[in-house]
mmCIF file with all atom_site columns, C-alpha atoms in Angstrom:
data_model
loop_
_atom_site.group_PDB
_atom_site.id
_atom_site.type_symbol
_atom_site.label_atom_id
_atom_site.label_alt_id
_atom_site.label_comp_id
_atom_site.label_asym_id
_atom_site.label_entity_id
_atom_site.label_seq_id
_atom_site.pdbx_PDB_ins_code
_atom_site.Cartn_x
_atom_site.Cartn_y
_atom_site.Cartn_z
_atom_site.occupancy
_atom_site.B_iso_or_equiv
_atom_site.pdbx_formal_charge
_atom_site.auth_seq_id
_atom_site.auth_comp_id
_atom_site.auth_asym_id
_atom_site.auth_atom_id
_atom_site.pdbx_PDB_model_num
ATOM 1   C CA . UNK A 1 1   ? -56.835 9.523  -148.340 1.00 38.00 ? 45  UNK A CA 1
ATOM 2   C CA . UNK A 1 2   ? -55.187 10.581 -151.703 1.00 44.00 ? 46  UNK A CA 1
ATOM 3   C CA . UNK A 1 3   ? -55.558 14.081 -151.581 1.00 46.00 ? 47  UNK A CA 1
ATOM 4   C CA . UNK A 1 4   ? -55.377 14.352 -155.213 1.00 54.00 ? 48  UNK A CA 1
ATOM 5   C CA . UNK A 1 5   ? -58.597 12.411 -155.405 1.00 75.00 ? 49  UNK A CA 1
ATOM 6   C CA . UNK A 1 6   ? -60.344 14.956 -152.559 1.00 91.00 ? 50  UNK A CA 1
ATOM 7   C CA . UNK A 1 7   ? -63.769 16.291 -153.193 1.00 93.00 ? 51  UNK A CA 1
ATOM 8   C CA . UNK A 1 8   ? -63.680 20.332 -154.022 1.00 95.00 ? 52  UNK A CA 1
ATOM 9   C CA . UNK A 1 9   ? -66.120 20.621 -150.864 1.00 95.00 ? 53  UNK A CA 1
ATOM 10  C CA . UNK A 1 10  ? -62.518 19.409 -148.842 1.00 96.00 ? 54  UNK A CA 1
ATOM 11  C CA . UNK A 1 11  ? -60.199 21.652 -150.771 1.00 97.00 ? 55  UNK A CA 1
ATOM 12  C CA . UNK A 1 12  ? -62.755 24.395 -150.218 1.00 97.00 ? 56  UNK A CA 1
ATOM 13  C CA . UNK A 1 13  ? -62.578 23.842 -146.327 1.00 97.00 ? 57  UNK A CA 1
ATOM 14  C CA . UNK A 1 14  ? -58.762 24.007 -146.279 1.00 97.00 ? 58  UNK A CA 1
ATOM 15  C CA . UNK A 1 15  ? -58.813 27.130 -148.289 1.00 96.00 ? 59  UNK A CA 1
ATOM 16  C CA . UNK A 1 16  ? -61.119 28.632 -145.229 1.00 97.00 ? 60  UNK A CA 1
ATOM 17  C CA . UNK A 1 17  ? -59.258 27.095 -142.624 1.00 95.00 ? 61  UNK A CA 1
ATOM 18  C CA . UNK A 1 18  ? -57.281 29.986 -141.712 1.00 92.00 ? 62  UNK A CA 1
ATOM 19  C CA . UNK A 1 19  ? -54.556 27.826 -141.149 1.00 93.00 ? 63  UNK A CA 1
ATOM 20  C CA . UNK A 1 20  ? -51.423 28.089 -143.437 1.00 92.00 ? 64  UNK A CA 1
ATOM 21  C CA . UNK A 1 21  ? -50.215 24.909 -143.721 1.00 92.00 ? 65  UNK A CA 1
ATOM 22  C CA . UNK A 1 22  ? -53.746 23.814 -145.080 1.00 95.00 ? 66  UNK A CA 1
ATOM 23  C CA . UNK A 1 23  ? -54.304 26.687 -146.784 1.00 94.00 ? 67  UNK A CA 1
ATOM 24  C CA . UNK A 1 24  ? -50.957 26.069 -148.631 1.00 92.00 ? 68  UNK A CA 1
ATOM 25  C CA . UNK A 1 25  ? -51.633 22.359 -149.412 1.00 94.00 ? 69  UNK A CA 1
ATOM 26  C CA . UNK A 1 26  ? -55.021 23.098 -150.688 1.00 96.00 ? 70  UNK A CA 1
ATOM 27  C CA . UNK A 1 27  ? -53.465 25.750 -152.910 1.00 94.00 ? 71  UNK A CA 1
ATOM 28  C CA . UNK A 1 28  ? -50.883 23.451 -153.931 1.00 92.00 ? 72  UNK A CA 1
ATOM 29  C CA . UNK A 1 29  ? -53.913 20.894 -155.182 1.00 95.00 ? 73  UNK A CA 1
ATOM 30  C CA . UNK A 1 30  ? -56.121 23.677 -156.976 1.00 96.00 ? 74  UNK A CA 1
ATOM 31  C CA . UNK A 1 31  ? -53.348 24.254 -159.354 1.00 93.00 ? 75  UNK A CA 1
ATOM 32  C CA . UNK A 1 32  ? -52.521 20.900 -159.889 1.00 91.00 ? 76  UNK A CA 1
ATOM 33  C CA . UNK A 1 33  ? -56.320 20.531 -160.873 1.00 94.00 ? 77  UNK A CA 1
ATOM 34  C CA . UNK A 1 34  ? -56.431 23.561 -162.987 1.00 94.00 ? 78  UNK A CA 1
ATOM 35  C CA . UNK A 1 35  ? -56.024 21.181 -166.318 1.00 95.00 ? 79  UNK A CA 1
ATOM 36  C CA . UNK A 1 36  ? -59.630 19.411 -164.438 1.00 95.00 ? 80  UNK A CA 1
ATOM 37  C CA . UNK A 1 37  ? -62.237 21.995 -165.137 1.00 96.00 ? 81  UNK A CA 1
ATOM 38  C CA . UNK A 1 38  ? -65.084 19.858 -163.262 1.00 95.00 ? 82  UNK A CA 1
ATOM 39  C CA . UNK A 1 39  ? -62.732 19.772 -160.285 1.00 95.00 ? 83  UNK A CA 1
ATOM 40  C CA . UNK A 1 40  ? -62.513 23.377 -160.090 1.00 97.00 ? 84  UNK A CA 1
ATOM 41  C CA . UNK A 1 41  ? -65.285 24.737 -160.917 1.00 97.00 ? 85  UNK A CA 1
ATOM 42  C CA . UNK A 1 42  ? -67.306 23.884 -157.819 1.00 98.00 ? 86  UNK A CA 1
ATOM 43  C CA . UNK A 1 43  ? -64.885 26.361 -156.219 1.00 98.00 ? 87  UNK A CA 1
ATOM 44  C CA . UNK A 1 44  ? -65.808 29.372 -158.584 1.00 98.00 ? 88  UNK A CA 1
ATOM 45  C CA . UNK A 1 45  ? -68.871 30.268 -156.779 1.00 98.00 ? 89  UNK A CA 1
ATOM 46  C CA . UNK A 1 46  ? -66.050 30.740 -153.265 1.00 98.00 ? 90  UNK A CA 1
ATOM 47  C CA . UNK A 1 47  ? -63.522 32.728 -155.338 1.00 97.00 ? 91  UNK A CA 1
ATOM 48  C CA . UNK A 1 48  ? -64.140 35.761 -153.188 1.00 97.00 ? 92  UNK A CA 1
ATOM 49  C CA . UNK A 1 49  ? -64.265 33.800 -149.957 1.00 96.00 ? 93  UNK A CA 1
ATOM 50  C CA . UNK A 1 50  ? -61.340 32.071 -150.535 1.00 96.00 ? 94  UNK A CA 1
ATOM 51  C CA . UNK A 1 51  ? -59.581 35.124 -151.229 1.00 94.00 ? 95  UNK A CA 1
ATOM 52  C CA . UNK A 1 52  ? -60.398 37.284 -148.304 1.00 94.00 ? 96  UNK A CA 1
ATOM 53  C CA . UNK A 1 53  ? -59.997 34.671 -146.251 1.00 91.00 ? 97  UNK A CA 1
ATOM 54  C CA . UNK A 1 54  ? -56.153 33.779 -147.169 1.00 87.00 ? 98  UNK A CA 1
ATOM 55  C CA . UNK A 1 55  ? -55.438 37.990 -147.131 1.00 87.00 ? 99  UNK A CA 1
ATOM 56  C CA . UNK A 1 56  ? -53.560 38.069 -144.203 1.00 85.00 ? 100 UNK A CA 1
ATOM 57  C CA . UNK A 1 57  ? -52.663 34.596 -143.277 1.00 83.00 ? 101 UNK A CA 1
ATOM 58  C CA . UNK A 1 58  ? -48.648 34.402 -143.273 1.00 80.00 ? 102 UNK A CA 1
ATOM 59  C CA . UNK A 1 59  ? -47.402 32.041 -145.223 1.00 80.00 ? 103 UNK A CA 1
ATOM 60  C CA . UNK A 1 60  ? -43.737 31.792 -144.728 1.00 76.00 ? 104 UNK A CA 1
ATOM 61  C CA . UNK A 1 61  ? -41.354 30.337 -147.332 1.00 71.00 ? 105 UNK A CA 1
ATOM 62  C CA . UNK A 1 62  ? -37.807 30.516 -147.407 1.00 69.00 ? 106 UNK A CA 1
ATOM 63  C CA . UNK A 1 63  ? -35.923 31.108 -151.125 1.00 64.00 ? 107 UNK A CA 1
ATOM 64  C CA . UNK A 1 64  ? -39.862 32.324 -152.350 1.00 68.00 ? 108 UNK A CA 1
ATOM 65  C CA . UNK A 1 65  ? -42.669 33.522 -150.659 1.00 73.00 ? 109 UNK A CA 1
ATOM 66  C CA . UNK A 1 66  ? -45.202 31.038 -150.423 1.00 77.00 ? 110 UNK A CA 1
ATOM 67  C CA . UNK A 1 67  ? -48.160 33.644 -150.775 1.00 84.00 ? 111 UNK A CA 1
ATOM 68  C CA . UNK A 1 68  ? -47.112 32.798 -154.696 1.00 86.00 ? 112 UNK A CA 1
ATOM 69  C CA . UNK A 1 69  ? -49.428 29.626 -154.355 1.00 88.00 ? 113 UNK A CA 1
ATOM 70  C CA . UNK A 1 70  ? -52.663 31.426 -153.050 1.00 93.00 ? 114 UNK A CA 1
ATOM 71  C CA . UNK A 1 71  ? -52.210 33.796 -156.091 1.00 91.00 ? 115 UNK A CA 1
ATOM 72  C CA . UNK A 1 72  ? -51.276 30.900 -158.367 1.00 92.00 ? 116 UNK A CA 1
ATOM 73  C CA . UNK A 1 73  ? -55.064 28.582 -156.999 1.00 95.00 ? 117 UNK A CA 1
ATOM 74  C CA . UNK A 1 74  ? -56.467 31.957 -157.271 1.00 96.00 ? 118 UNK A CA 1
ATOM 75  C CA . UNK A 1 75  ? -55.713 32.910 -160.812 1.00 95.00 ? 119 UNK A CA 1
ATOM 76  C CA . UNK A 1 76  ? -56.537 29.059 -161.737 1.00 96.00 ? 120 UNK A CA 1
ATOM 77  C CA . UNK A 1 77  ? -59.971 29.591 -159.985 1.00 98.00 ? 121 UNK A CA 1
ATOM 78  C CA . UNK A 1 78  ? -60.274 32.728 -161.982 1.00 97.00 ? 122 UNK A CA 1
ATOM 79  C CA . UNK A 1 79  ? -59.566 31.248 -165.001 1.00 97.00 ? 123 UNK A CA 1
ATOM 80  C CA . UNK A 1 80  ? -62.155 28.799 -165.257 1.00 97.00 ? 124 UNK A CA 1
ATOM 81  C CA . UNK A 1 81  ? -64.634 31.632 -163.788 1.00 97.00 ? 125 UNK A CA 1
ATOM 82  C CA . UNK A 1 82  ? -63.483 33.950 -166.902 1.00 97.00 ? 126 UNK A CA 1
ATOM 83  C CA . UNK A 1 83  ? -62.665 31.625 -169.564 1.00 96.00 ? 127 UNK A CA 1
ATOM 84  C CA . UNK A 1 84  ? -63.374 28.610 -171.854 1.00 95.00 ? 128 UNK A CA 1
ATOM 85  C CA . UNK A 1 85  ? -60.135 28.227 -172.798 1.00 97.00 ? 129 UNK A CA 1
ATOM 86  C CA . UNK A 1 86  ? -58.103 25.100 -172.605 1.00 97.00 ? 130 UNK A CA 1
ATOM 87  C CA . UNK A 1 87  ? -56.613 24.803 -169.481 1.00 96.00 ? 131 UNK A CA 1
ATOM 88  C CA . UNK A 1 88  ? -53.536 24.300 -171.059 1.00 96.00 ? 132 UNK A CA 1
ATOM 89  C CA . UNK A 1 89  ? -52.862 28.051 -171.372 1.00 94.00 ? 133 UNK A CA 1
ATOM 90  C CA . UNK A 1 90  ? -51.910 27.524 -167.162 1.00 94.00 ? 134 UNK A CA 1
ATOM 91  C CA . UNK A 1 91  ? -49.005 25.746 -167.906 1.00 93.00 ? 135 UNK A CA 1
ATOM 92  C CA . UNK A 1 92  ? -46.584 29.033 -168.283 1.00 88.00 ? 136 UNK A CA 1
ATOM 93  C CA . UNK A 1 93  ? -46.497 30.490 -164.944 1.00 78.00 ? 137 UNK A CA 1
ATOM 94  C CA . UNK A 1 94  ? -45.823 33.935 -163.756 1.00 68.00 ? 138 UNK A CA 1
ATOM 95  C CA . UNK A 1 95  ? -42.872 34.662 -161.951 1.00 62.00 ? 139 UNK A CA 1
ATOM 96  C CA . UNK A 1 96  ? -40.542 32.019 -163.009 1.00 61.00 ? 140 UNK A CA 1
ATOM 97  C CA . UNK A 1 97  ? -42.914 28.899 -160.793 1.00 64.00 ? 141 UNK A CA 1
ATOM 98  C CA . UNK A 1 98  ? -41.982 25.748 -162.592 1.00 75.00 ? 142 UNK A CA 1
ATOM 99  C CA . UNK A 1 99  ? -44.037 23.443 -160.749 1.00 82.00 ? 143 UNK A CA 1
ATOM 100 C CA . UNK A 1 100 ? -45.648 21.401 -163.557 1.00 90.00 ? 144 UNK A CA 1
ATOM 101 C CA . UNK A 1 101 ? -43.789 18.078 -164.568 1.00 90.00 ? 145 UNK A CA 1
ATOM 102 C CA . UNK A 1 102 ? -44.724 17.444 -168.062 1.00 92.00 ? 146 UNK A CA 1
ATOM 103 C CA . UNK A 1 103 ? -43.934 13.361 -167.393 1.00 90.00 ? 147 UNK A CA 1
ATOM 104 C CA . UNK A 1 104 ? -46.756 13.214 -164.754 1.00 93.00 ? 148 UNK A CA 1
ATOM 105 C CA . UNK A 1 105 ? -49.026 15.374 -166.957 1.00 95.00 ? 149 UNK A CA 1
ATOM 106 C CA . UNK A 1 106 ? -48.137 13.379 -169.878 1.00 95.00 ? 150 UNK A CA 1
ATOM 107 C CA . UNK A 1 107 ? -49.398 10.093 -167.640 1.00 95.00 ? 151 UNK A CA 1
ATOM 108 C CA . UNK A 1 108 ? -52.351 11.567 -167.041 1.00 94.00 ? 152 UNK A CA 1
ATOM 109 C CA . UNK A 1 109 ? -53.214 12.150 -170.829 1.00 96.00 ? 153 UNK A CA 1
ATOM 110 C CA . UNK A 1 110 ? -52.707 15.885 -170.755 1.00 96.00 ? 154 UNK A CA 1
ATOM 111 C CA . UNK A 1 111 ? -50.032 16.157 -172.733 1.00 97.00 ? 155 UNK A CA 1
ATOM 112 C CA . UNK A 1 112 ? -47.799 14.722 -175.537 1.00 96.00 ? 156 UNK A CA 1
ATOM 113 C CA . UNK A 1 113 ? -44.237 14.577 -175.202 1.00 93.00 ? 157 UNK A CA 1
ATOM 114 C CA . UNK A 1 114 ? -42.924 14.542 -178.995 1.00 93.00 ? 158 UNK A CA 1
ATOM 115 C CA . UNK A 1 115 ? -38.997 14.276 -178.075 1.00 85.00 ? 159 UNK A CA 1
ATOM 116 C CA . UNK A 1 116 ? -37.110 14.627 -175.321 1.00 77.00 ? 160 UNK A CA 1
ATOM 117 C CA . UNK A 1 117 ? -33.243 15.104 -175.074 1.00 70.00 ? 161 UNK A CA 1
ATOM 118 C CA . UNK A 1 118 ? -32.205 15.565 -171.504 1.00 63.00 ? 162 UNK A CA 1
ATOM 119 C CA . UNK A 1 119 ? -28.530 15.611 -170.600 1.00 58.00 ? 163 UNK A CA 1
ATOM 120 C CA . UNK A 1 120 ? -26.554 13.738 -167.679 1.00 63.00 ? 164 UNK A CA 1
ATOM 121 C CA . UNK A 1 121 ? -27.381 16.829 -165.205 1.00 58.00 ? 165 UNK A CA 1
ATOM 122 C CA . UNK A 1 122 ? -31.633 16.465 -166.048 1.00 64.00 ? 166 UNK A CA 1
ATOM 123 C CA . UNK A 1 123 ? -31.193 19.636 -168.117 1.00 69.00 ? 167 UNK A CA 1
ATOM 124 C CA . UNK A 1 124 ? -32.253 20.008 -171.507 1.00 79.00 ? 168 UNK A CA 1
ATOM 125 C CA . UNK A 1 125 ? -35.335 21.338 -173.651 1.00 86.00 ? 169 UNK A CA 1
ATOM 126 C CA . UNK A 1 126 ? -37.988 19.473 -175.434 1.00 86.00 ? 170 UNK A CA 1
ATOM 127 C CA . UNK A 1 127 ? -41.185 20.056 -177.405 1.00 92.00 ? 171 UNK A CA 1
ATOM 128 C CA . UNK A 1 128 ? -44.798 18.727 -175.851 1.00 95.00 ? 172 UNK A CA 1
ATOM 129 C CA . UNK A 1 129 ? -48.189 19.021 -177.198 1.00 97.00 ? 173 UNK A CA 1
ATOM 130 C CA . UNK A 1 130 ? -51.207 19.437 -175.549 1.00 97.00 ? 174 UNK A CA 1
ATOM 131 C CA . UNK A 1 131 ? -53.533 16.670 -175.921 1.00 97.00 ? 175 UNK A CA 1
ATOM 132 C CA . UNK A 1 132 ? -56.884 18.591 -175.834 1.00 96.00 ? 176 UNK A CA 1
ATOM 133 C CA . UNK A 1 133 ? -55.817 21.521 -177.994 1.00 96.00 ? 177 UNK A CA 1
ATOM 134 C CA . UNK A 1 134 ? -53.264 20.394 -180.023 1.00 97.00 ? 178 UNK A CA 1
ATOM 135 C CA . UNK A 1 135 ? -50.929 23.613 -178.378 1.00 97.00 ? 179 UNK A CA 1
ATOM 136 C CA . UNK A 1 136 ? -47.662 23.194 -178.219 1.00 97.00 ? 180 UNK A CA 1
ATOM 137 C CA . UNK A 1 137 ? -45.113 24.180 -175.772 1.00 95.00 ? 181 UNK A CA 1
ATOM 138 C CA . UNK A 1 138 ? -41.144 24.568 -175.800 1.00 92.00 ? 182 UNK A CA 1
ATOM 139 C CA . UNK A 1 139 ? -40.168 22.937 -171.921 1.00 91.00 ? 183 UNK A CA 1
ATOM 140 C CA . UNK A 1 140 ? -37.207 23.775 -170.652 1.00 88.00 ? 184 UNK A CA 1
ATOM 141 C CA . UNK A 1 141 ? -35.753 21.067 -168.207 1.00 83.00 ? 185 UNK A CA 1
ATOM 142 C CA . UNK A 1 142 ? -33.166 22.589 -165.558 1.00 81.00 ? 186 UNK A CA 1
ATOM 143 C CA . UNK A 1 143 ? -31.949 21.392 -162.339 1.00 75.00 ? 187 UNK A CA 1
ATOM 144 C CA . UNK A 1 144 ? -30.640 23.134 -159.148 1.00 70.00 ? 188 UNK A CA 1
ATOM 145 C CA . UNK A 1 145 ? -31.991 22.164 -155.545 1.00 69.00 ? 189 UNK A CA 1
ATOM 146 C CA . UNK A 1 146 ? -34.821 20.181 -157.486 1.00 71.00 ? 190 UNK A CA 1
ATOM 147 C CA . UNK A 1 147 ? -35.343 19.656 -161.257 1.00 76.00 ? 191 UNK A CA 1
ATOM 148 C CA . UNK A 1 148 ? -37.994 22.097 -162.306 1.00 80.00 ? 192 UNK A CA 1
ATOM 149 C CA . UNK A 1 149 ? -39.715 22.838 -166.031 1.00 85.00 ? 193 UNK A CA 1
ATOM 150 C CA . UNK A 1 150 ? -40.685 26.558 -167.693 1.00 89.00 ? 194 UNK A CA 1
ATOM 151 C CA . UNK A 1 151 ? -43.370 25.829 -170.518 1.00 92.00 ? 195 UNK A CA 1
ATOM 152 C CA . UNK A 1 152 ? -42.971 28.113 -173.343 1.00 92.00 ? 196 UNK A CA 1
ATOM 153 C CA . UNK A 1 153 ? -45.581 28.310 -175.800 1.00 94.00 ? 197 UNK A CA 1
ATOM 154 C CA . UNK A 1 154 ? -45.175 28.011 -179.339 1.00 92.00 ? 198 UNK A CA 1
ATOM 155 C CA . UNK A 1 155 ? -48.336 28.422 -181.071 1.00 69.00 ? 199 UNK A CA 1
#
């Protein structure tokens, strides 16, 4: 099954699993949601669940602690508890996580790329506009281990 296309009630059950490796996944697939507000919500009512029940589960991670993607699912969740905001506004991440690709958002209708000027090494900056809001966002294209994006916003 295309865990992408899971029902929350499945993400919800990972996120209680006490196990990290589903616990991380599941994390890993609420953020990727947070632009999905019906997706998510259904998880707002388990926001404290969730997070006392990932409180003391170790994570692991090598370069970066991998804790960072509880807190990242959790601040989405919270989000769409606390605000009506366009999702959008998740793009800039804390703590220097790049993880959104503006080409696969982009083919999911979530943003507009208006230029793009990316050098031989993947590395360059370009401007994208959200496609709900009209926002727009300064992305910053580098590559070390992995290419990796930091959305600035600009309005």
């Amino acid at each position: 099954m295309n865990r992408s296309a899971r029902p929350a009630e499945m993400i919800l059950e990972d996120l209680l699993s006490q196990d990290p490796q589903r616990i991380w996944y599941a994390s890993c697939e609420v953020i990727h949601l947070g632009q999905e507000r019906t997706r998510i919500l259904p998880l707002v009512p388990h926001l404290a669940e969730i997070r006392q029940a990932a409180e003391h589960i170790v994570l692991g991670g090598g370069l970066a602690p991998n804790r960072r993607f509880v807190d990242l699912a959790l601040q989405t969740i919270q989000f769409h508890r606390d605000s009506e905001a366009c999702p959008c506004c998740l793009y800039p991440l804390p703590q220097g996580d790049c993880i959104f690709d503006p080409w696969e958002e982009a083919e999911r209708g979530r943003v507009r790329i208006l230029d793009c000027t990316v050098n031989e090494h993947y590395t360059g900056d370009y401007p994208v506009q959200c496609a709900r809001c009209g926002r727009l966002f300064q992305v910053t294209q580098e590559w070390g281990h992995f290419v990796w994006w930091r959305w600035t916003p600009l309005s």
